[in-house]
GROMACS .gro file of C-alpha atoms in nm:
model
  424
    1MET     CA    1  10.541  13.958  10.954
    2ARG     CA    2  10.405  13.790  10.640
    3VAL     CA    3  10.556  13.458  10.532
    4LEU     CA    4  10.485  13.271  10.208
    5LEU     CA    5  10.561  12.898  10.237
    6VAL     CA    6  10.614  12.735   9.897
    7ASN     CA    7  10.570  12.359   9.861
    8THR     CA    8  10.465  12.144   9.566
    9SER     CA    9  10.190  11.959   9.751
   10GLU     CA   10   9.956  12.070  10.026
   11LYS     CA   11   9.912  11.744  10.218
   12THR     CA   12  10.066  11.457  10.020
   13GLY     CA   13  10.411  11.346  10.135
   14GLY     CA   14  10.623  11.410  10.442
   15ALA     CA   15  10.748  11.752  10.332
   16ALA     CA   16  10.394  11.868  10.257
   17VAL     CA   17  10.268  11.754  10.596
   18ALA     CA   18  10.560  11.924  10.771
   19THR     CA   19  10.515  12.250  10.577
   20PHE     CA   20  10.139  12.257  10.640
   21ARG     CA   21  10.202  12.203  11.012
   22LEU     CA   22  10.462  12.480  11.013
   23MET     CA   23  10.211  12.717  10.853
   24GLU     CA   24   9.964  12.637  11.131
   25ALA     CA   25  10.234  12.675  11.398
   26LEU     CA   26  10.338  13.016  11.264
   27ASN     CA   27   9.978  13.141  11.244
   28ASN     CA   28   9.923  13.025  11.602
   29ASN     CA   29  10.224  13.225  11.715
   30GLY     CA   30  10.170  13.570  11.569
   31VAL     CA   31  10.296  13.528  11.211
   32LYS     CA   32  10.071  13.572  10.906
   33ALA     CA   33  10.166  13.265  10.705
   34LYS     CA   34  10.026  13.141  10.376
   35MET     CA   35  10.114  12.829  10.178
   36LEU     CA   36  10.150  12.825   9.798
   37VAL     CA   37  10.095  12.485   9.633
   38THR     CA   38  10.032  12.344   9.286
   39HIS     CA   39   9.695  12.199   9.381
   40LYS     CA   40   9.472  12.267   9.684
   41GLU     CA   41   9.352  11.958   9.869
   42THR     CA   42   9.162  12.131  10.153
   43ASP     CA   43   8.947  12.438  10.197
   44ASN     CA   44   9.203  12.606  10.425
   45ILE     CA   45   9.186  12.979  10.350
   46ASN     CA   46   9.561  13.016  10.411
   47VAL     CA   47   9.649  12.778  10.127
   48VAL     CA   48   9.675  12.927   9.779
   49GLU     CA   49   9.682  12.731   9.454
   50LEU     CA   50   9.900  12.827   9.159
   51PRO     CA   51   9.704  12.960   8.861
   52ARG     CA   52   9.663  12.757   8.541
   53PRO     CA   53   9.695  12.401   8.679
   54TRP     CA   54   9.731  12.266   8.326
   55ARG     CA   55  10.064  12.447   8.304
   56GLN     CA   56  10.189  12.275   8.620
   57ARG     CA   57  10.100  11.942   8.463
   58MET     CA   58  10.296  12.032   8.150
   59ASN     CA   59  10.596  12.137   8.361
   60PHE     CA   60  10.583  11.806   8.543
   61LEU     CA   61  10.559  11.601   8.224
   62TRP     CA   62  10.840  11.792   8.051
   63GLU     CA   63  11.079  11.741   8.343
   64ARG     CA   64  10.991  11.371   8.371
   65LEU     CA   65  11.047  11.329   7.995
   66THR     CA   66  11.389  11.492   8.025
   67ILE     CA   67  11.490  11.255   8.307
   68PHE     CA   68  11.328  10.955   8.133
   69SER     CA   69  11.542  11.015   7.825
   70ARG     CA   70  11.861  11.050   8.034
   71LEU     CA   71  11.774  10.716   8.200
   72HIS     CA   72  11.761  10.561   7.852
   73PHE     CA   73  11.382  10.534   7.880
   74SER     CA   74  11.390  10.326   8.196
   75LYS     CA   75  11.149  10.399   8.483
   76HIS     CA   76  11.417  10.298   8.735
   77HIS     CA   77  11.505  10.611   8.940
   78LEU     CA   78  11.251  10.817   8.741
   79PHE     CA   79  11.112  10.980   9.057
   80GLU     CA   80  11.436  10.986   9.255
   81LEU     CA   81  11.587  11.263   9.044
   82ASP     CA   82  11.491  11.623   8.965
   83VAL     CA   83  11.650  11.872   8.726
   84ALA     CA   84  11.410  12.169   8.776
   85ASN     CA   85  11.413  12.261   8.407
   86ALA     CA   86  11.045  12.365   8.412
   87GLY     CA   87  10.842  12.561   8.664
   88THR     CA   88  10.630  12.866   8.740
   89ASP     CA   89  10.739  13.226   8.796
   90ILE     CA   90  10.566  13.308   9.124
   91THR     CA   91  10.716  13.657   9.165
   92MET     CA   92  10.415  13.823   8.999
   93LEU     CA   93  10.158  13.662   9.229
   94PRO     CA   94   9.996  13.895   9.487
   95GLU     CA   95  10.086  13.653   9.770
   96PHE     CA   96  10.452  13.682   9.673
   97LYS     CA   97  10.444  14.059   9.650
   98LYS     CA   98  10.286  14.090   9.997
   99ALA     CA   99  10.532  13.851  10.164
  100ASP     CA  100  10.812  13.977  10.389
  101ILE     CA  101  10.977  13.634  10.377
  102VAL     CA  102  10.971  13.375  10.099
  103HIS     CA  103  11.009  13.033  10.255
  104LEU     CA  104  11.084  12.749  10.011
  105ALA     CA  105  11.027  12.387  10.110
  106TRP     CA  106  10.999  12.089   9.871
  107ILE     CA  107  10.947  12.263   9.534
  108ASN     CA  108  11.024  11.986   9.285
  109GLN     CA  109  10.838  11.799   9.010
  110GLY     CA  110  10.749  12.100   8.800
  111MET     CA  111  10.659  12.361   9.062
  112LEU     CA  112  10.971  12.580   9.053
  113SER     CA  113  11.248  12.567   8.796
  114LEU     CA  114  11.601  12.684   8.862
  115GLY     CA  115  11.506  12.991   8.659
  116SER     CA  116  11.210  13.049   8.892
  117ILE     CA  117  11.438  13.027   9.194
  118ARG     CA  118  11.675  13.277   9.032
  119LYS     CA  119  11.389  13.527   8.993
  120ILE     CA  120  11.286  13.479   9.356
  121LEU     CA  121  11.641  13.552   9.471
  122LYS     CA  122  11.674  13.854   9.243
  123SER     CA  123  11.346  13.997   9.378
  124GLY     CA  124  11.533  14.119   9.685
  125LYS     CA  125  11.308  13.942   9.935
  126PRO     CA  126  11.475  13.739  10.213
  127VAL     CA  127  11.466  13.368  10.128
  128VAL     CA  128  11.459  13.080  10.375
  129TRP     CA  129  11.480  12.728  10.235
  130THR     CA  130  11.387  12.428  10.448
  131MET     CA  131  11.562  12.116  10.323
  132HIS     CA  132  11.356  11.798  10.349
  133ASP     CA  133  11.622  11.601  10.161
  134LEU     CA  134  11.957  11.661   9.989
  135TRP     CA  135  11.832  11.799   9.656
  136PRO     CA  136  11.894  12.170   9.733
  137VAL     CA  137  12.262  12.097   9.800
  138SER     CA  138  12.326  11.823   9.543
  139GLY     CA  139  12.311  11.803   9.166
  140ILE     CA  140  11.998  11.605   9.084
  141CYS     CA  141  11.940  11.349   9.361
  142HIS     CA  142  11.723  11.361   9.674
  143LEU     CA  143  11.903  11.073   9.847
  144SER     CA  144  12.279  11.029   9.816
  145LEU     CA  145  12.276  10.670   9.952
  146GLY     CA  146  12.642  10.685  10.043
  147CYS     CA  147  12.767  10.897   9.751
  148ASN     CA  148  12.981  11.193   9.862
  149ARG     CA  149  13.032  11.371   9.529
  150PHE     CA  150  12.792  11.648   9.634
  151LYS     CA  151  13.053  11.755   9.890
  152SER     CA  152  13.286  11.871   9.613
  153HIS     CA  153  13.110  11.873   9.276
  154CYS     CA  154  12.848  11.632   9.142
  155SER     CA  155  12.949  11.428   8.837
  156ASN     CA  156  12.950  11.065   8.727
  157CYS     CA  157  12.610  11.025   8.896
  158LYS     CA  158  12.546  10.668   9.004
  159TYR     CA  159  12.176  10.707   8.929
  160LEU     CA  160  12.244  10.762   8.559
  161PRO     CA  161  12.306  10.464   8.326
  162HIS     CA  162  12.637  10.420   8.146
  163LYS     CA  163  12.801  10.686   8.363
  164GLY     CA  164  12.789  11.015   8.176
  165GLY     CA  165  13.139  11.108   8.280
  166ASP     CA  166  13.267  11.417   8.453
  167ARG     CA  167  13.020  11.646   8.274
  168ASP     CA  168  12.699  11.445   8.296
  169LEU     CA  169  12.353  11.578   8.386
  170SER     CA  170  12.433  11.600   8.757
  171TYR     CA  171  12.741  11.812   8.678
  172LYS     CA  172  12.541  12.051   8.459
  173VAL     CA  173  12.262  12.102   8.712
  174TRP     CA  174  12.519  12.150   8.989
  175GLU     CA  175  12.680  12.426   8.782
  176GLN     CA  176  12.342  12.596   8.732
  177LYS     CA  177  12.269  12.585   9.106
  178SER     CA  178  12.614  12.720   9.187
  179ARG     CA  179  12.566  13.024   8.962
  180ILE     CA  180  12.220  13.090   9.111
  181TYR     CA  181  12.325  13.056   9.474
  182LYS     CA  182  12.607  13.304   9.425
  183ILE     CA  183  12.371  13.592   9.341
  184SER     CA  184  12.204  13.613   9.682
  185ASP     CA  185  12.205  13.486  10.037
  186ILE     CA  186  11.980  13.195  10.131
  187SER     CA  187  11.911  13.091  10.488
  188PHE     CA  188  11.906  12.712  10.466
  189VAL     CA  189  11.728  12.514  10.737
  190ALA     CA  190  11.761  12.138  10.774
  191CYS     CA  191  11.501  11.936  10.964
  192SER     CA  192  11.768  11.733  11.143
  193ARG     CA  193  12.120  11.781  11.272
  194TRP     CA  194  12.229  11.500  11.040
  195LEU     CA  195  12.100  11.678  10.729
  196ALA     CA  196  12.244  12.011  10.847
  197ALA     CA  197  12.588  11.849  10.871
  198GLU     CA  198  12.549  11.702  10.521
  199ALA     CA  199  12.442  12.041  10.384
  200LYS     CA  200  12.733  12.225  10.543
  201ALA     CA  201  12.968  11.978  10.373
  202SER     CA  202  12.825  12.056  10.029
  203GLY     CA  203  13.034  12.266   9.796
  204LEU     CA  204  12.718  12.452   9.692
  205VAL     CA  205  12.643  12.625  10.022
  206ASP     CA  206  12.984  12.710  10.165
  207LYS     CA  207  12.889  13.081  10.183
  208HIS     CA  208  12.533  13.037  10.310
  209ILE     CA  209  12.393  12.999  10.661
  210VAL     CA  210  12.274  12.646  10.749
  211THR     CA  211  12.087  12.573  11.070
  212ASP     CA  212  11.872  12.288  11.196
  213ILE     CA  213  11.513  12.316  11.317
  214PRO     CA  214  11.287  12.010  11.353
  215ASN     CA  215  10.940  11.980  11.204
  216PRO     CA  216  10.652  12.077  11.434
  217ILE     CA  217  10.356  11.867  11.542
  218ASN     CA  218  10.023  11.960  11.695
  219THR     CA  219  10.024  11.774  12.026
  220SER     CA  220   9.659  11.854  12.087
  221ILE     CA  221   9.576  11.627  11.790
  222PHE     CA  222   9.854  11.371  11.812
  223CYS     CA  223   9.819  11.255  12.171
  224GLN     CA  224   9.734  10.948  12.375
  225HIS     CA  225   9.383  10.800  12.372
  226SER     CA  226   9.228  10.475  12.487
  227LYS     CA  227   9.398  10.181  12.317
  228ALA     CA  228   9.091   9.961  12.358
  229GLU     CA  229   8.860  10.219  12.200
  230ALA     CA  230   9.100  10.279  11.911
  231ARG     CA  231   9.119   9.908  11.833
  232GLN     CA  232   8.745   9.869  11.849
  233ALA     CA  233   8.695  10.161  11.609
  234LEU     CA  234   8.944  10.014  11.360
  235GLY     CA  235   8.833   9.653  11.394
  236LEU     CA  236   9.172   9.543  11.528
  237PRO     CA  237   9.208   9.257  11.780
  238ALA     CA  238   9.212   9.341  12.150
  239ASP     CA  239   9.410   9.031  12.249
  240LYS     CA  240   9.733   9.082  12.050
  241ARG     CA  241  10.039   9.306  12.072
  242LEU     CA  242  10.039   9.513  11.753
  243ILE     CA  243  10.350   9.625  11.565
  244LEU     CA  244  10.278   9.920  11.334
  245PHE     CA  245  10.452  10.003  11.006
  246VAL     CA  246  10.355  10.321  10.816
  247ALA     CA  247  10.460  10.448  10.474
  248GLN     CA  248  10.288  10.644  10.199
  249ARG     CA  249  10.378  10.357   9.965
  250ILE     CA  250  10.472  10.043  10.154
  251THR     CA  251  10.640   9.887   9.849
  252ASN     CA  252  10.905  10.164   9.856
  253VAL     CA  253  11.223   9.961   9.911
  254ASN     CA  254  11.387  10.250  10.098
  255LYS     CA  255  11.132  10.205  10.379
  256GLY     CA  256  11.290   9.867  10.461
  257MET     CA  257  10.991   9.632  10.462
  258ASP     CA  258  11.217   9.336  10.376
  259TYR     CA  259  11.410   9.392  10.700
  260LEU     CA  260  11.090   9.396  10.903
  261ILE     CA  261  10.969   9.073  10.744
  262GLU     CA  262  11.302   8.905  10.815
  263ALA     CA  263  11.303   9.036  11.174
  264CYS     CA  264  10.954   8.895  11.233
  265HIS     CA  265  11.062   8.556  11.093
  266THR     CA  266  11.351   8.563  11.341
  267LEU     CA  267  11.123   8.657  11.631
  268VAL     CA  268  10.875   8.379  11.567
  269GLY     CA  269  11.161   8.131  11.530
  270GLN     CA  270  11.301   8.233  11.868
  271HIS     CA  271  10.967   8.293  12.040
  272PRO     CA  272  10.699   8.068  11.881
  273GLU     CA  273  10.426   8.214  12.102
  274MET     CA  274  10.450   8.539  11.904
  275ARG     CA  275  10.286   8.364  11.610
  276LYS     CA  276   9.957   8.392  11.799
  277ASN     CA  277   9.995   8.679  12.046
  278THR     CA  278  10.149   8.940  11.812
  279GLY     CA  279  10.034   9.097  11.485
  280VAL     CA  280  10.156   9.351  11.229
  281VAL     CA  281   9.947   9.652  11.124
  282LEU     CA  282  10.036   9.804  10.784
  283LEU     CA  283   9.921  10.158  10.706
  284GLY     CA  284   9.987  10.281  10.353
  285GLY     CA  285   9.937  10.215   9.986
  286HIS     CA  286   9.975   9.852   9.863
  287ALA     CA  287   9.956   9.720  10.221
  288GLU     CA  288   9.744   9.425  10.109
  289GLU     CA  289  10.033   9.293   9.900
  290PHE     CA  290  10.215   9.183  10.217
  291GLU     CA  291   9.948   8.958  10.363
  292GLY     CA  292  10.092   8.611  10.419
  293GLN     CA  293  10.455   8.729  10.413
  294PHE     CA  294  10.488   8.738  10.792
  295ASP     CA  295  10.480   8.446  11.036
  296MET     CA  296  10.212   8.631  11.233
  297PRO     CA  297   9.876   8.789  11.150
  298VAL     CA  298   9.883   9.096  10.924
  299TYR     CA  299   9.621   9.374  10.931
  300PRO     CA  300   9.648   9.591  10.615
  301LEU     CA  301   9.466   9.922  10.655
  302GLY     CA  302   9.561  10.070  10.317
  303TYR     CA  303   9.628  10.438  10.251
  304VAL     CA  304   9.462  10.681  10.495
  305ASN     CA  305   9.477  11.060  10.481
  306ASP     CA  306   9.224  11.131  10.757
  307GLU     CA  307   9.437  11.274  11.039
  308ARG     CA  308   9.195  11.166  11.312
  309LYS     CA  309   9.195  10.807  11.185
  310ILE     CA  310   9.575  10.807  11.166
  311VAL     CA  311   9.585  10.910  11.534
  312GLU     CA  312   9.355  10.615  11.611
  313VAL     CA  313   9.594  10.379  11.432
  314TYR     CA  314   9.889  10.498  11.640
  315ASN     CA  315   9.690  10.468  11.962
  316ALA     CA  316   9.580  10.115  11.870
  317SER     CA  317   9.943  10.004  11.838
  318ASP     CA  318  10.196   9.891  12.095
  319LEU     CA  319  10.509   9.966  11.895
  320PHE     CA  320  10.602  10.159  11.581
  321VAL     CA  321  10.882  10.038  11.352
  322LEU     CA  322  11.047  10.225  11.065
  323PRO     CA  323  11.346  10.029  10.926
  324SER     CA  324  11.419  10.293  10.659
  325LEU     CA  325  11.746  10.287  10.471
  326SER     CA  326  11.751  10.667  10.445
  327GLU     CA  327  11.555  10.924  10.649
  328ASN     CA  328  11.573  11.289  10.746
  329LEU     CA  329  11.337  11.352  11.038
  330PRO     CA  330  11.036  11.126  10.974
  331ASN     CA  331  10.697  11.267  11.072
  332THR     CA  332  10.575  10.915  11.146
  333ILE     CA  333  10.816  10.862  11.434
  334MET     CA  334  10.720  11.199  11.579
  335GLU     CA  335  10.350  11.116  11.545
  336ALA     CA  336  10.386  10.776  11.709
  337MET     CA  337  10.588  10.914  12.000
  338ALA     CA  338  10.332  11.191  12.055
  339CYS     CA  339  10.072  10.916  12.096
  340GLY     CA  340  10.290  10.743  12.356
  341VAL     CA  341  10.403  10.463  12.122
  342PRO     CA  342  10.770  10.355  12.160
  343CYS     CA  343  10.956  10.344  11.828
  344ILE     CA  344  11.234  10.145  11.668
  345GLY     CA  345  11.437  10.237  11.360
  346PHE     CA  346  11.780  10.193  11.209
  347LYS     CA  347  12.073  10.416  11.304
  348VAL     CA  348  12.051  10.636  10.995
  349GLY     CA  349  11.984  11.002  10.917
  350GLY     CA  350  11.789  11.188  11.183
  351ILE     CA  351  11.633  10.880  11.345
  352PRO     CA  352  11.889  10.861  11.631
  353GLU     CA  353  11.808  11.225  11.711
  354MET     CA  354  11.444  11.134  11.768
  355ILE     CA  355  11.471  10.795  11.935
  356ASP     CA  356  11.686  10.791  12.248
  357HIS     CA  357  11.817  10.436  12.257
  358GLN     CA  358  11.651  10.225  12.528
  359LYS     CA  359  11.499  10.539  12.684
  360ASN     CA  360  11.197  10.603  12.464
  361GLY     CA  361  11.258  10.336  12.201
  362TYR     CA  362  11.532  10.134  12.033
  363VAL     CA  363  11.789  10.231  11.767
  364ALA     CA  364  11.897   9.921  11.572
  365SER     CA  365  12.222   9.879  11.383
  366TYR     CA  366  12.190   9.983  11.020
  367ARG     CA  367  12.048   9.717  10.785
  368ASP     CA  368  12.067   9.461  11.069
  369SER     CA  369  11.743   9.260  11.080
  370ALA     CA  370  11.872   9.054  11.375
  371ASP     CA  371  11.919   9.368  11.585
  372LEU     CA  372  11.581   9.493  11.464
  373ALA     CA  373  11.430   9.170  11.600
  374ARG     CA  374  11.613   9.221  11.931
  375GLY     CA  375  11.471   9.571  11.955
  376LEU     CA  376  11.115   9.458  11.883
  377HIS     CA  377  11.138   9.190  12.152
  378TRP     CA  378  11.306   9.426  12.398
  379ILE     CA  379  11.026   9.682  12.372
  380LEU     CA  380  10.744   9.427  12.382
  381ASP     CA  381  10.876   9.187  12.647
  382GLU     CA  382  11.172   9.325  12.840
  383ALA     CA  383  11.156   9.702  12.886
  384ASP     CA  384  10.948   9.908  13.126
  385TYR     CA  385  10.685   9.988  12.865
  386GLU     CA  386  10.508  10.261  13.062
  387SER     CA  387  10.837  10.443  13.113
  388LEU     CA  388  10.920  10.422  12.741
  389SER     CA  389  10.576  10.557  12.654
  390ARG     CA  390  10.599  10.844  12.899
  391ARG     CA  391  10.944  10.948  12.780
  392ALA     CA  392  10.833  10.933  12.415
  393VAL     CA  393  10.557  11.186  12.481
  394GLN     CA  394  10.792  11.403  12.684
  395LYS     CA  395  11.048  11.410  12.398
  396VAL     CA  396  10.787  11.535  12.151
  397VAL     CA  397  10.643  11.800  12.381
  398THR     CA  398  10.990  11.933  12.462
  399HIS     CA  399  11.142  11.937  12.112
  400TYR     CA  400  10.868  11.931  11.847
  401SER     CA  401  10.574  12.134  11.979
  402GLN     CA  402  10.427  12.406  11.759
  403GLN     CA  403  10.539  12.689  11.984
  404SER     CA  404  10.902  12.577  12.023
  405VAL     CA  405  10.948  12.523  11.648
  406ALA     CA  406  10.768  12.845  11.549
  407MET     CA  407  10.985  13.052  11.783
  408ARG     CA  408  11.301  12.912  11.626
  409TYR     CA  409  11.177  12.990  11.275
  410ILE     CA  410  11.077  13.343  11.373
  411GLU     CA  411  11.435  13.395  11.490
  412VAL     CA  412  11.563  13.277  11.148
  413TYR     CA  413  11.318  13.510  10.970
  414ASN     CA  414  11.426  13.809  11.178
  415GLN     CA  415  11.793  13.736  11.109
  416ALA     CA  416  11.727  13.699  10.736
  417MET     CA  417  11.537  14.028  10.725
  418ALA     CA  418  11.803  14.209  10.927
  419PHE     CA  419  12.080  14.081  10.702
  420LYS     CA  420  11.887  14.179  10.388
  421ASN     CA  421  11.827  14.531  10.524
  422TYR     CA  422  12.196  14.561  10.618
  423ALA     CA  423  12.300  14.449  10.269
  424LEU     CA  424  12.074  14.716  10.116
   0.00000   0.00000   0.00000
């Protein structure tokens, strides 16, 4: 079986990381998988770059200009929306022609247009689409943030200024998607049970199959190592408990940094000794901007894309916290748990599916910094830490290993191929 995985980026962003790991998992389990991206970042022979990179840049700029104008030339929400009005026709590429299955992932920001997707569907090849956010089943947004219009028909989009009315941009894109989805069957896969439920509620996919399969992780890379050696290698203190926060861009308000800062203020107020015996490690872009904002030492490590160093950072930490306001199935929680690090996050999206409350971590009430503080203290000072750590590793090995995830995808591929052959 030959599978072509299509994703905008090779390694940058959560969807890219998940898709790259899935490609490796499939190749390690008897499937010939390749990944098609706009720009290669590694020398992996199974990753193919789209031709004419200048054209991808033009597609990206044209789509951003379209959205920028609809936002009345404001940058607010500029990268939270996609209209897929520009993209590449991949159906003529040799990798596409050889594929038995075309597997779409995160294909936004100028990689595939809605017209490109239409051509893929009309090619007759079985199509599987892994959803890493809501965009495939909404009008133009990736995160609904409480809006339920996608369940019936997008319109009056809250992201757009001066509400465009019932037939605004979100309405028009929804209509385009609806016409495209009707011409063929798509096997949708959500990375979490939460997202699968949201997708099934969408008026766009009422006639399509939606299942849930988590992202895979290589547990031979993300695994426990010596905490002391990891700290020494990173120059982190050996005499403090370290709370880790990771985000590609730490200033992203959806990652909830403000809640973590407030929770740490609360902790130090209640337990003054934490000012000296506990520190916060920040991994991600703009990390240095948060020095001095906590009542305890901060260790900004900046943006790191070296997988081995990222594993060291997890192993150097005592606890991982992700107070996101919206999440699907975050790779970071999976990575931390694989390294035996208990995690804490808000009760939102797929996070409660990953963290079993007070068994391998702590699930805090949504947007509740006081409960976040309670969870941090519970893990560091009250719980049986070794038990939490052991159960975290066990959860990853059982649910997110390469083999278990690959087998579930192979089943989806076989069903898609069988249905396509039956339809013919």
